[in-house]
Short mmCIF file of C-alpha atoms in Angstrom, two decimals:
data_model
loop_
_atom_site.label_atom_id
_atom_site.label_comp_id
_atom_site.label_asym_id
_atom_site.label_seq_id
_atom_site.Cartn_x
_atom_site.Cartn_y
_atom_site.Cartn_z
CA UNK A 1 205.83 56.82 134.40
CA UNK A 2 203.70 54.08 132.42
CA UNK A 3 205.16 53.08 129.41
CA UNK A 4 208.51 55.07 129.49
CA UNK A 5 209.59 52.68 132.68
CA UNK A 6 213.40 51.51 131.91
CA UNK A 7 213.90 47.96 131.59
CA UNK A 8 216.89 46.08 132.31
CA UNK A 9 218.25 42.70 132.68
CA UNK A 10 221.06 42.44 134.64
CA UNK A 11 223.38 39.26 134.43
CA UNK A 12 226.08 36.66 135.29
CA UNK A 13 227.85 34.07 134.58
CA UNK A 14 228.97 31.96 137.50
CA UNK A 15 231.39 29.12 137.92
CA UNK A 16 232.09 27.64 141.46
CA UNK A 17 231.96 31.30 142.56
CA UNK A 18 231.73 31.93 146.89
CA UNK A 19 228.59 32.80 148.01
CA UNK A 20 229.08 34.91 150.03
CA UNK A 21 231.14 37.46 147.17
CA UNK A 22 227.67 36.99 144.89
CA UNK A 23 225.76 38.03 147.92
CA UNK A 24 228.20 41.49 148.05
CA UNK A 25 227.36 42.13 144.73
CA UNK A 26 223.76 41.76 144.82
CA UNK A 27 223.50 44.18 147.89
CA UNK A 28 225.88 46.40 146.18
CA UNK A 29 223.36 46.32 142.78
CA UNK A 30 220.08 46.74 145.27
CA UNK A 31 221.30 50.17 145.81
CA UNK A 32 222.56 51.03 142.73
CA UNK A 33 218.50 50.28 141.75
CA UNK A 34 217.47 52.46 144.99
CA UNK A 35 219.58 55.55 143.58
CA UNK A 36 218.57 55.41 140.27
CA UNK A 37 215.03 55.59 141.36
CA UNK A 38 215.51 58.01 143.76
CA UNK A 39 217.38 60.88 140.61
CA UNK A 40 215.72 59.29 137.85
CA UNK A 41 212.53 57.61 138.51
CA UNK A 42 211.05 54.12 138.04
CA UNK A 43 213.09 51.27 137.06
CA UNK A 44 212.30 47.18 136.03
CA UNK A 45 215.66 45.10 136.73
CA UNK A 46 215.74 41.63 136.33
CA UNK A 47 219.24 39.67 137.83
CA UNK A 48 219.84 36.57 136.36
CA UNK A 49 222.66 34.37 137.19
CA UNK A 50 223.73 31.55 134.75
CA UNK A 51 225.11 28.31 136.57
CA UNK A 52 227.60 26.68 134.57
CA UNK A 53 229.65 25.23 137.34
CA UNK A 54 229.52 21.58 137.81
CA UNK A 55 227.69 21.67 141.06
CA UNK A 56 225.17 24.09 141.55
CA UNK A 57 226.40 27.53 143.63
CA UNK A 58 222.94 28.47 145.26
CA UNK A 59 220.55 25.98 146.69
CA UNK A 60 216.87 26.74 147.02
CA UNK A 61 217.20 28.17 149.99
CA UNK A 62 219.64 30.51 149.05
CA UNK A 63 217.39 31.33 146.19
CA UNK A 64 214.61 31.83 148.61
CA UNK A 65 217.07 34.26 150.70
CA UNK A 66 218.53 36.27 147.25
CA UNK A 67 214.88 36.68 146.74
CA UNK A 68 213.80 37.76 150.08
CA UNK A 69 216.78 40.44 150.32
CA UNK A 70 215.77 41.99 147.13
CA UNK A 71 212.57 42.28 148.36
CA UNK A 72 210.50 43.24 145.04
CA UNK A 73 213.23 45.72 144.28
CA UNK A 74 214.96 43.39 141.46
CA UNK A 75 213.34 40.26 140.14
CA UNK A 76 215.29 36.86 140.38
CA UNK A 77 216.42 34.02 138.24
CA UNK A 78 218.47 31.28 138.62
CA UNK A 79 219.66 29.15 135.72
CA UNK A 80 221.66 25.98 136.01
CA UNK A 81 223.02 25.28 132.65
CA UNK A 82 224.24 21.87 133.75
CA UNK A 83 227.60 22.13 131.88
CA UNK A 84 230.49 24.71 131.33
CA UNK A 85 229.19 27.48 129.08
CA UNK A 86 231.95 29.77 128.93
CA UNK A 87 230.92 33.33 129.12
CA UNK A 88 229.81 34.36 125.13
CA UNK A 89 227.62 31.09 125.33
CA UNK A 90 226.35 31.63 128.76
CA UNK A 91 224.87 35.33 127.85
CA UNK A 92 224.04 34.33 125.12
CA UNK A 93 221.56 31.86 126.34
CA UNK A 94 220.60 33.80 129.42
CA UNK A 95 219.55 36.93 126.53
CA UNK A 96 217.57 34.54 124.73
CA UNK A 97 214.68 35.36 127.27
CA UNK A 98 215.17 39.02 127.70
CA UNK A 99 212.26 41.27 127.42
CA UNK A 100 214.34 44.10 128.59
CA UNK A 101 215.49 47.16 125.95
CA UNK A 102 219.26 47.06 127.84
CA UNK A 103 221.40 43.92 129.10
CA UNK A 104 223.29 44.73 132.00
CA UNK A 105 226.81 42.35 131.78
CA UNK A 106 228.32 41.79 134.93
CA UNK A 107 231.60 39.98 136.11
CA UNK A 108 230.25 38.10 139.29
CA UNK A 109 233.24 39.53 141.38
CA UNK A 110 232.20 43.64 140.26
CA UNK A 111 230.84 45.83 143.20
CA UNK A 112 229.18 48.64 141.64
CA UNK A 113 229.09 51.97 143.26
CA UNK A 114 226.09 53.60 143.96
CA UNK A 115 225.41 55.84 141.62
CA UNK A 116 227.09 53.66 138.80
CA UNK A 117 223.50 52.53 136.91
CA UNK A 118 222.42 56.02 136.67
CA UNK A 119 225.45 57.63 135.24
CA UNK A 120 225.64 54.70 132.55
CA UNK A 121 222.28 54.82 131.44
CA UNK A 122 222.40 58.34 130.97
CA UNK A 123 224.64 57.30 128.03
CA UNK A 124 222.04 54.61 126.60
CA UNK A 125 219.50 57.59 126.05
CA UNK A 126 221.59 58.26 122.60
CA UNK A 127 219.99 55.65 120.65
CA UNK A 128 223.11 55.32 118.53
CA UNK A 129 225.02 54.16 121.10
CA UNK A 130 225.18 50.21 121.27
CA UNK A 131 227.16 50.02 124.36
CA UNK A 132 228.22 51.74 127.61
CA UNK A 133 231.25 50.86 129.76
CA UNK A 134 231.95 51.18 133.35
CA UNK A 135 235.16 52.54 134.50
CA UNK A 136 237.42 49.21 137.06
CA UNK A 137 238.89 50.27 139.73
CA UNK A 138 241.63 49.51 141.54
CA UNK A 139 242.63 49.07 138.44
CA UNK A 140 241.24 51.03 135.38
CA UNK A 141 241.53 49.44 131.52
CA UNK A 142 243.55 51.48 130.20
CA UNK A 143 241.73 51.61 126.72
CA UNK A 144 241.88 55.35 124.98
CA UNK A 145 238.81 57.12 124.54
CA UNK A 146 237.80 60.85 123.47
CA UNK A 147 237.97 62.91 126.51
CA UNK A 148 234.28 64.31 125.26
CA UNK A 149 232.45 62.18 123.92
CA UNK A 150 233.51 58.94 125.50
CA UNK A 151 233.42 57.50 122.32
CA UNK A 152 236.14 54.12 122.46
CA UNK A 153 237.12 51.22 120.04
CA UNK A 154 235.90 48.33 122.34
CA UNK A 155 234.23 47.35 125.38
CA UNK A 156 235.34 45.16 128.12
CA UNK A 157 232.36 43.04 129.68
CA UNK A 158 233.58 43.54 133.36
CA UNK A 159 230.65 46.21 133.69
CA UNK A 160 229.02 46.97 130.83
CA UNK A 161 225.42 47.91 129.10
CA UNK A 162 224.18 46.69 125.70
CA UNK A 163 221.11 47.64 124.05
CA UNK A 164 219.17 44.43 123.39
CA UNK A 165 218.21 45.91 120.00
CA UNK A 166 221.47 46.05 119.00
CA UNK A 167 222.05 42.29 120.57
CA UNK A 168 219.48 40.99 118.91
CA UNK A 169 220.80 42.80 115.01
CA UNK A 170 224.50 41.45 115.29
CA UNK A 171 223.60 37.85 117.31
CA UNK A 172 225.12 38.46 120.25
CA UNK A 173 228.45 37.08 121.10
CA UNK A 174 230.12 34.55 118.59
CA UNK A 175 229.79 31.93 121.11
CA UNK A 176 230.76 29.46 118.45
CA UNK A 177 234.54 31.15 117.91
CA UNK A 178 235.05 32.38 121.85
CA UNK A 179 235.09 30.09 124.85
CA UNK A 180 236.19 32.61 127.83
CA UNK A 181 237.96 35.70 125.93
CA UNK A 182 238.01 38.29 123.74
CA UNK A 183 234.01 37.50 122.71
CA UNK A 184 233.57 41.07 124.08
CA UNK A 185 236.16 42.34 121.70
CA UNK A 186 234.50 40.65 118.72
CA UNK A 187 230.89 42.12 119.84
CA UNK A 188 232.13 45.21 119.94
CA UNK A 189 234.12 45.83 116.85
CA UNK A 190 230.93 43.99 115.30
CA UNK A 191 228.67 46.57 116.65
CA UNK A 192 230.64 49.21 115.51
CA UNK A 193 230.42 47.87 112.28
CA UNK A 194 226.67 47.55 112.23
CA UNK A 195 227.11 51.56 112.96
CA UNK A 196 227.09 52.07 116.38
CA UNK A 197 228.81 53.43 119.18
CA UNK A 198 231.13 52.83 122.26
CA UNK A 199 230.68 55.01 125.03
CA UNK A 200 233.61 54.66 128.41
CA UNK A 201 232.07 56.57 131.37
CA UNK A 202 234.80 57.32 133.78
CA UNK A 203 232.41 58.39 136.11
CA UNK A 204 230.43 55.29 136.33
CA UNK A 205 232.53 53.39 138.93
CA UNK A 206 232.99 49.35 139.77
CA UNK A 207 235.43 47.65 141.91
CA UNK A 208 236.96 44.61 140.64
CA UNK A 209 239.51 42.79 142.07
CA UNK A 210 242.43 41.81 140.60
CA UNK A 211 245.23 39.49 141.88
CA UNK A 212 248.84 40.54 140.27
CA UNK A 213 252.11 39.27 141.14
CA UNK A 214 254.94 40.93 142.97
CA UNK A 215 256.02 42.74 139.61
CA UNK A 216 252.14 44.05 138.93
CA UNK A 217 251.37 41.70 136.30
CA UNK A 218 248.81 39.25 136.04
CA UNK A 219 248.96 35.83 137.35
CA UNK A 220 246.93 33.43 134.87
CA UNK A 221 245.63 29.84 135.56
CA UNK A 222 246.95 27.50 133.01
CA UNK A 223 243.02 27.32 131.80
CA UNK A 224 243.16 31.54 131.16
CA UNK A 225 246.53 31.13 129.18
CA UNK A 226 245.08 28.53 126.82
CA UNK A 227 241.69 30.09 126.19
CA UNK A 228 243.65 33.52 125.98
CA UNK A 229 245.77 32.25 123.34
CA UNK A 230 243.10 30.37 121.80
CA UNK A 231 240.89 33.33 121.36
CA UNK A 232 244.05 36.10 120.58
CA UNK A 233 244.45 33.75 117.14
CA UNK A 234 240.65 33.40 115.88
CA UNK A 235 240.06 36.74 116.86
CA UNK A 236 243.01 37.68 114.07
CA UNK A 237 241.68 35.47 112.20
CA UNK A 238 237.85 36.26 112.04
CA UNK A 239 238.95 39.85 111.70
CA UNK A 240 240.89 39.27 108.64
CA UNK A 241 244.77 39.77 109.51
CA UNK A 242 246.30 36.94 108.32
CA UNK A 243 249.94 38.29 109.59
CA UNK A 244 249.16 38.15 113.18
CA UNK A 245 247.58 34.70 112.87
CA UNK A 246 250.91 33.41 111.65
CA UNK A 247 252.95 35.73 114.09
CA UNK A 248 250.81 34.53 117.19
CA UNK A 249 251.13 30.27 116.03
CA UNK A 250 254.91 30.51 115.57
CA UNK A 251 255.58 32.80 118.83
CA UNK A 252 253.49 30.10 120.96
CA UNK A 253 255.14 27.25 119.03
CA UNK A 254 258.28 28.73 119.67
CA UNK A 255 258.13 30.37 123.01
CA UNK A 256 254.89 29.21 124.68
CA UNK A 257 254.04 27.13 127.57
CA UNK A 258 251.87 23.76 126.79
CA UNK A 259 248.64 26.13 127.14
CA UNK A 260 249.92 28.08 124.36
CA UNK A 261 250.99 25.21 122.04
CA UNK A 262 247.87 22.93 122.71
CA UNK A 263 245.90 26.92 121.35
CA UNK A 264 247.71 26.47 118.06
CA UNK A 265 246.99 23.11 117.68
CA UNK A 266 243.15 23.60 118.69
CA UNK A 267 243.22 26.10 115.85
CA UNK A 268 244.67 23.95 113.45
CA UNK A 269 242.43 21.40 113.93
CA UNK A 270 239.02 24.20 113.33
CA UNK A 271 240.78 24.70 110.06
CA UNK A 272 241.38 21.41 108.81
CA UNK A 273 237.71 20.78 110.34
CA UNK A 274 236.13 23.78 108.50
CA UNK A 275 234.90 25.23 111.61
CA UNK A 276 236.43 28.40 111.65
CA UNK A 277 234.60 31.78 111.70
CA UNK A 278 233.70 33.48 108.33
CA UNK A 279 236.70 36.61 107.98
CA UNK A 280 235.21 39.83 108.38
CA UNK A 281 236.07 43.43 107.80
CA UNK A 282 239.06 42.31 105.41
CA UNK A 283 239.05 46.58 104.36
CA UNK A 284 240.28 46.60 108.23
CA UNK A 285 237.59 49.86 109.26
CA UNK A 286 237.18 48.60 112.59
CA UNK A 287 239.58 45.94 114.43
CA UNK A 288 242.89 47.58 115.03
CA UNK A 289 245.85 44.85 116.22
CA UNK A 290 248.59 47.04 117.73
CA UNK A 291 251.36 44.59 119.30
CA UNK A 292 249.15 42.71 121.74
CA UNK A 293 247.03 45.56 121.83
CA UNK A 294 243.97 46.35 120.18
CA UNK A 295 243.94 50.19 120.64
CA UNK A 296 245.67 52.93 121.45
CA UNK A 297 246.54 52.52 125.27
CA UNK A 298 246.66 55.62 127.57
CA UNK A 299 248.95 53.79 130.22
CA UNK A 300 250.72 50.09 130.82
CA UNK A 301 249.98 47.97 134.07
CA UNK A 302 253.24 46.35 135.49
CA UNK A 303 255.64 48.37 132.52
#
């Protein structure tokens, strides 16, 4: 196919994961590459996994072994960042050497099924579309989206294809606002700012598990409450609604654990610092805050 050979790079970013769940995945990705050539043709795919735990997950043997399993099908990389990146940072630094046209994000802990690649980058061949979704299961975001087109108001970055162009035009994530949340949010609105579009493709399936509690809601670390509630206020904030800034700061004062208070506090600090993010879209086009939602929702989990 010469010069009209896709190009992807396909990555991760990994803290204290088990091996042997990262080894699932990668099998689980081999094939997705073996289908895709087999209905569409040649393919280059690139997995990189960035390191940011404190002790390295793989040794070199186990690089060796990743290698030898893929077996020219998917080139390997290995980066240890040597401290804790936090996921916008992480990509962010793993895109910086990309020479692919698409950027494959993957939650560690996502199984894709087999013919998941090719169904989502049938979507990519719209060159207006910035981003491409993969449907969760057991259990499926719940986002709305047009029963035609696709067409959504964000991405989650469980399973999900950028275009590097597209990257590249609105910097990447805002690893300078967002630690471990809603950086996917942010990239997404931002993209569909710059004029581009969302695509959710049902068909295009991953498992991911989930643990919930008895009642089918989710049970958070004290680590995911505070960078939750961290990110849930600068994301009002960057995004120009000044109301649910103030709403979210005197609900965690008022009601929140110490995760949530020590989140307002962190953000009062950025803005007697000067460090918080520029406010964008203050016309509000693009981000939508709807309760703690930020679209329409076509079902609740654990309501």
């Amino acid at each position: 196919m010469g010069n009209n050979i896709e190009k992807i790079q396909v990555q991760s970013v990994i803290y204290g994961n088990e091996k042997s769940a990262l080894l699932k995945a990668i099998k689980a990705l081999k094939q997705a590459v073996k289908i895709y050539q087999k209905r569409k043709g040649d393919i280059e795919v690139c997995l990189v996994y960035g390191d940011a735990s404190p002790n390295p997950v793989f040794s070199d043997e186990d690089k060796n072994e990743i290698s030898e399993m893929l077996n020219g099908t998917i080139q390997f990389k290995y980066k240890k960042f040597g401290f804790n990146s936090g996921t916008a940072r992480g990509h962010n630094m793993m895109a910086e050497d990309c020479q692919a046209e698409y950027i494959l994000i993957m939650n560690p802990d996502v199984i894709l099924e087999p013919s998941c690649l090719v169904k989502m980058m049938e979507v990519m061949q719209d060159e207006k579309v910035g981003i491409a979704e993969a449907r969760q299961t057991p259990l499926e975001h719940a986002k709305e989206y047009d029963q035609k087109t696709g067409e959504t108001e964000w991405a989650s970055t469980a399973c999900t294809i950028l275009r590097k162009k597209v990257f590249d035009e609105i910097d990447g994530f805002d690893n300078k606002t967002f630690f471990l949340y809603c950086d996917d949010l942010d990239y997404s609105w931002r993209a569909r700012l710059a004029g581009y579009k969302i695509i959710y493709v049902p068909s295009a399936i991953v498992y991911h598990a989930k643990t919930l509690s008895v009642n089918a809601g989710w049970k958070p670390t004290n680590a995911e409450i505070y960078y939750s509630a961290e990110a849930a206020i600068l994301l009002a904030y960057k995004w120009s609604n000044q109301k649910r800034v103030e709403y979210l700061k005197e609900m965690f004062l008022k009601n929140g654990g110490e995760s949530e208070k020590k989140a307002v506090n962190e953000f009062i600090r950025r803005e007697k610092e000067g460090e918080l993010p520029d406010c964008i879209d203050q016309e509000h086009k693009i981000a939508r805050f709807l309760g703690d939602e930020y679209c329409e929702m076509r079902f609740k989990i654990g309501k």
